């Protein structure tokens, strides 16, 4: 992929004011440095500089070698699916609006479990690098079975959901570059109010040469993309994404 305060004081404080300002500046700088996360996903306000990323609007994906970005868009150029593929593994990404104060991954994760259970699938809750995650084995459209691993990251007024498929679902150690992509994601949430759980808008890159992403045009809702290790990479993940009625804005 190619992407391309200072302090005042009385008259007796005048002599040491510059020293205090210097110390205060150093303290604020150190505090700001500590506030920047060592790994992402990042909010746009805290994203590190000097990284090549594929700009899809609300979501920016770092350029990682050997990772193919597959997007599915409708005729208007609105992206409906984003899937990263590495070898026999894939990572399906979604980014959603969340409240100002509370994260939604815990509630969201329980709804995934309930949805899977309604289809007769038992989801196991485990602790991973991103906190509590779900793992499940589901039937594929061709009658086989496939492993899925659901992870979630709550950010400031947004949530990232990632669904690992293929080998990376059953063995996180082989996720490699996919995990690197997830750690380097940048979310451009914007300031406007949005219903909680609403998908944040994604679009195709403005410059067609900005990245070597594979694009598929879909009529209406997203259609199935290429299979990855028995899992259809473009299929809708089995959980509810529409915000329940009466939800507050984020």
Short mmCIF file of C-alpha atoms in Angstrom, two decimals:
data_model
loop_
_atom_site.label_atom_id
_atom_site.label_comp_id
_atom_site.label_asym_id
_atom_site.label_seq_id
_atom_site.Cartn_x
_atom_site.Cartn_y
_atom_site.Cartn_z
CA UNK A 1 0.00 0.00 0.00
CA UNK A 2 1.26 3.52 -0.79
CA UNK A 3 -0.23 6.44 1.08
CA UNK A 4 1.46 8.73 0.39
CA UNK A 5 0.60 30.26 32.61
CA UNK A 6 3.01 31.98 33.24
CA UNK A 7 2.39 32.97 36.86
CA UNK A 8 2.13 36.53 38.03
CA UNK A 9 2.84 37.78 41.49
CA UNK A 10 3.67 40.85 43.54
CA UNK A 11 6.65 43.03 42.94
CA UNK A 12 8.83 40.68 44.97
CA UNK A 13 8.07 37.90 42.49
CA UNK A 14 9.47 39.73 39.44
CA UNK A 15 13.03 38.36 39.65
CA UNK A 16 12.01 34.67 39.60
CA UNK A 17 9.05 34.97 37.22
CA UNK A 18 10.96 33.71 34.15
CA UNK A 19 12.26 30.73 36.12
CA UNK A 20 8.75 29.87 37.21
CA UNK A 21 7.40 30.24 33.70
CA UNK A 22 10.14 27.99 32.39
CA UNK A 23 9.40 25.37 35.02
CA UNK A 24 5.68 25.60 34.35
CA UNK A 25 6.24 25.21 30.60
CA UNK A 26 8.38 22.14 31.19
CA UNK A 27 5.72 20.67 33.48
CA UNK A 28 2.97 21.27 30.92
CA UNK A 29 5.09 19.82 28.12
CA UNK A 30 5.90 16.73 30.15
CA UNK A 31 2.24 16.34 31.09
CA UNK A 32 1.21 16.59 27.44
CA UNK A 33 3.79 13.99 26.45
CA UNK A 34 2.52 11.63 29.11
CA UNK A 35 -1.04 12.12 27.89
CA UNK A 36 -0.27 10.80 24.39
CA UNK A 37 -0.99 7.07 24.28
CA UNK A 38 1.88 4.78 23.38
CA UNK A 39 -0.39 2.78 21.10
CA UNK A 40 -3.69 3.37 19.35
CA UNK A 41 -6.24 3.45 18.04
CA UNK A 42 -5.71 7.20 18.34
CA UNK A 43 -8.05 10.13 18.32
CA UNK A 44 -7.09 12.65 15.64
CA UNK A 45 -6.05 15.10 18.39
CA UNK A 46 -3.38 12.72 19.70
CA UNK A 47 -2.21 10.92 16.57
CA UNK A 48 1.57 10.78 16.05
CA UNK A 49 3.03 12.63 13.09
CA UNK A 50 5.13 11.25 10.28
CA UNK A 51 3.01 8.18 9.55
CA UNK A 52 1.66 7.35 6.10
CA UNK A 53 -2.05 6.59 6.31
CA UNK A 54 -4.93 5.82 3.98
CA UNK A 55 -7.52 8.55 4.62
CA UNK A 56 -11.05 7.14 4.55
CA UNK A 57 -12.66 10.11 6.26
CA UNK A 58 -13.52 9.20 9.84
CA UNK A 59 -10.94 6.41 9.76
CA UNK A 60 -7.28 6.63 8.78
CA UNK A 61 -5.43 3.36 8.29
CA UNK A 62 -1.63 3.20 8.60
CA UNK A 63 0.35 1.81 5.67
CA UNK A 64 1.69 -1.55 6.83
CA UNK A 65 3.58 -3.83 4.49
CA UNK A 66 1.83 -7.02 3.36
CA UNK A 67 -1.57 -5.76 4.52
CA UNK A 68 -4.18 -5.33 1.78
CA UNK A 69 -7.02 -2.88 2.37
CA UNK A 70 -10.32 -3.99 0.86
CA UNK A 71 -13.20 -1.53 0.89
CA UNK A 72 -16.75 -1.88 -0.35
CA UNK A 73 -18.53 1.27 -1.47
CA UNK A 74 -21.89 2.17 -2.95
CA UNK A 75 -22.15 4.10 -6.23
CA UNK A 76 -21.95 7.40 -4.30
CA UNK A 77 -18.54 6.45 -2.91
CA UNK A 78 -19.79 5.83 0.65
CA UNK A 79 -17.82 2.98 2.18
CA UNK A 80 -19.88 0.21 3.74
CA UNK A 81 -17.20 -2.31 4.62
CA UNK A 82 -13.49 -2.09 5.47
CA UNK A 83 -11.48 -5.30 5.69
CA UNK A 84 -7.73 -5.63 6.13
CA UNK A 85 -6.23 -8.86 4.80
CA UNK A 86 -2.92 -10.43 5.70
CA UNK A 87 -2.22 -13.96 4.49
CA UNK A 88 -4.90 -16.30 5.80
CA UNK A 89 -6.21 -13.73 8.28
CA UNK A 90 -8.44 -10.67 8.06
CA UNK A 91 -9.60 -7.82 10.25
CA UNK A 92 -12.98 -6.21 9.63
CA UNK A 93 -13.22 -2.66 11.02
CA UNK A 94 -16.10 -0.46 12.11
CA UNK A 95 -16.10 2.95 13.81
CA UNK A 96 -19.14 4.30 15.67
CA UNK A 97 -20.26 7.35 17.63
CA UNK A 98 -20.20 7.04 21.43
CA UNK A 99 -21.18 9.22 24.42
CA UNK A 100 -18.91 11.90 25.84
CA UNK A 101 -18.38 10.11 29.14
CA UNK A 102 -19.19 6.41 29.02
CA UNK A 103 -17.74 3.78 26.72
CA UNK A 104 -20.13 1.43 24.92
CA UNK A 105 -17.98 -1.64 24.28
CA UNK A 106 -19.19 -3.53 27.37
CA UNK A 107 -22.85 -3.08 26.39
CA UNK A 108 -22.08 -3.65 22.71
CA UNK A 109 -20.19 -6.85 23.48
CA UNK A 110 -23.12 -8.28 25.44
CA UNK A 111 -25.39 -7.61 22.47
CA UNK A 112 -23.00 -9.50 20.21
CA UNK A 113 -23.10 -12.44 22.62
CA UNK A 114 -26.92 -12.34 22.71
CA UNK A 115 -27.13 -12.17 18.93
CA UNK A 116 -24.77 -15.11 18.50
CA UNK A 117 -26.63 -17.13 21.13
CA UNK A 118 -29.88 -16.61 19.21
CA UNK A 119 -28.16 -18.39 16.31
CA UNK A 120 -27.02 -21.22 18.57
CA UNK A 121 -23.43 -19.96 18.81
CA UNK A 122 -21.67 -19.87 22.18
CA UNK A 123 -19.27 -16.93 22.54
CA UNK A 124 -16.39 -17.16 24.99
CA UNK A 125 -15.30 -14.03 26.86
CA UNK A 126 -11.55 -13.68 27.29
CA UNK A 127 -9.04 -10.99 28.24
CA UNK A 128 -6.78 -9.88 25.41
CA UNK A 129 -4.50 -7.00 24.51
CA UNK A 130 -7.49 -4.68 24.10
CA UNK A 131 -9.34 -5.76 27.23
CA UNK A 132 -12.32 -8.07 27.25
CA UNK A 133 -13.02 -9.67 23.90
CA UNK A 134 -15.29 -12.36 22.50
CA UNK A 135 -14.34 -15.45 20.55
CA UNK A 136 -16.79 -17.66 18.73
CA UNK A 137 -16.90 -20.38 16.11
CA UNK A 138 -19.58 -19.89 13.48
CA UNK A 139 -20.80 -21.64 10.37
CA UNK A 140 -19.70 -20.21 7.04
CA UNK A 141 -22.00 -19.85 4.02
CA UNK A 142 -20.44 -22.94 2.44
CA UNK A 143 -21.27 -25.11 5.47
CA UNK A 144 -17.86 -25.03 7.09
CA UNK A 145 -16.83 -23.46 10.38
CA UNK A 146 -14.72 -20.39 11.10
CA UNK A 147 -13.39 -18.62 14.17
CA UNK A 148 -14.19 -14.98 14.93
CA UNK A 149 -12.57 -12.74 17.54
CA UNK A 150 -14.36 -9.50 18.46
CA UNK A 151 -12.35 -6.68 20.03
CA UNK A 152 -13.47 -3.19 20.97
CA UNK A 153 -11.69 0.05 21.83
CA UNK A 154 -13.55 2.95 23.46
CA UNK A 155 -12.18 6.39 22.56
CA UNK A 156 -13.32 9.98 23.14
CA UNK A 157 -16.85 9.95 21.67
CA UNK A 158 -16.12 6.97 19.42
CA UNK A 159 -15.69 3.24 19.51
CA UNK A 160 -13.71 0.98 17.21
CA UNK A 161 -14.88 -2.58 16.68
CA UNK A 162 -12.53 -5.06 15.09
CA UNK A 163 -13.45 -8.60 14.06
CA UNK A 164 -10.49 -10.87 13.44
CA UNK A 165 -11.13 -13.73 11.05
CA UNK A 166 -9.08 -16.68 9.89
CA UNK A 167 -5.98 -17.78 11.78
CA UNK A 168 -5.72 -14.47 13.68
CA UNK A 169 -9.10 -15.18 15.30
CA UNK A 170 -7.95 -18.38 17.01
CA UNK A 171 -4.30 -17.41 17.52
CA UNK A 172 -3.66 -13.69 18.22
CA UNK A 173 0.07 -14.33 17.94
CA UNK A 174 -0.21 -14.66 14.17
CA UNK A 175 -2.19 -11.41 13.74
CA UNK A 176 1.11 -9.52 13.37
CA UNK A 177 0.64 -6.68 10.85
CA UNK A 178 -3.14 -6.64 11.39
CA UNK A 179 -2.58 -5.81 15.05
CA UNK A 180 -0.06 -3.19 13.99
CA UNK A 181 -2.73 -1.62 11.78
CA UNK A 182 -5.26 -1.65 14.61
CA UNK A 183 -2.74 -0.06 16.97
CA UNK A 184 -2.06 2.68 14.43
CA UNK A 185 -5.64 3.57 13.46
CA UNK A 186 -6.64 7.22 13.71
CA UNK A 187 -10.26 8.29 14.24
CA UNK A 188 -11.42 11.68 12.97
CA UNK A 189 -14.67 11.92 14.95
CA UNK A 190 -15.57 15.52 14.11
CA UNK A 191 -17.40 17.84 16.49
CA UNK A 192 -20.99 17.52 15.33
CA UNK A 193 -23.55 15.66 17.45
CA UNK A 194 -24.39 12.15 16.29
CA UNK A 195 -26.70 9.45 17.63
CA UNK A 196 -24.85 6.99 19.83
CA UNK A 197 -23.92 3.85 17.85
CA UNK A 198 -24.27 5.56 14.50
CA UNK A 199 -21.49 4.48 12.12
CA UNK A 200 -19.11 7.36 11.48
CA UNK A 201 -19.00 8.29 7.78
CA UNK A 202 -16.34 6.69 5.59
CA UNK A 203 -15.46 7.64 2.03
CA UNK A 204 -13.10 6.58 -0.70
CA UNK A 205 -9.71 8.31 -0.82
CA UNK A 206 -9.84 11.62 -2.68
CA UNK A 207 -6.68 10.74 -4.58
CA UNK A 208 -7.03 7.38 -6.34
CA UNK A 209 -3.24 6.99 -6.18
CA UNK A 210 -3.17 7.64 -2.44
CA UNK A 211 -3.31 3.94 -1.65
CA UNK A 212 -3.46 0.60 -3.36
CA UNK A 213 -6.73 -0.33 -1.73
CA UNK A 214 -9.00 -2.82 -3.47
CA UNK A 215 -12.42 -1.26 -4.05
CA UNK A 216 -15.68 -3.00 -4.84
CA UNK A 217 -18.84 -1.19 -5.90
CA UNK A 218 -22.01 -2.42 -4.23
CA UNK A 219 -25.61 -1.67 -5.06
CA UNK A 220 -27.47 -0.63 -1.93
CA UNK A 221 -26.27 -2.68 1.04
CA UNK A 222 -22.86 -4.26 1.14
CA UNK A 223 -22.35 -7.47 -0.76
CA UNK A 224 -20.01 -10.32 -0.01
CA UNK A 225 -16.34 -9.76 -0.63
CA UNK A 226 -13.58 -12.27 -1.28
CA UNK A 227 -13.39 -15.19 1.17
CA UNK A 228 -10.58 -15.35 3.68
CA UNK A 229 -9.88 -18.80 5.11
CA UNK A 230 -13.50 -19.80 4.75
CA UNK A 231 -14.93 -16.53 6.05
CA UNK A 232 -16.57 -14.03 3.73
CA UNK A 233 -14.60 -10.88 4.40
CA UNK A 234 -17.36 -8.55 3.29
CA UNK A 235 -20.27 -10.13 5.13
CA UNK A 236 -22.10 -8.23 7.83
CA UNK A 237 -20.94 -9.10 11.33
CA UNK A 238 -23.77 -10.71 13.35
CA UNK A 239 -24.70 -7.92 15.74
CA UNK A 240 -26.94 -4.88 15.84
CA UNK A 241 -25.36 -1.59 14.86
CA UNK A 242 -28.37 0.68 14.62
CA UNK A 243 -28.87 2.91 17.69
CA UNK A 244 -31.96 2.01 19.75
CA UNK A 245 -34.70 4.61 19.62
CA UNK A 246 -34.51 7.35 22.21
CA UNK A 247 -30.73 7.24 22.47
CA UNK A 248 -28.99 10.50 23.28
CA UNK A 249 -26.62 12.15 20.87
CA UNK A 250 -22.89 11.89 21.30
#
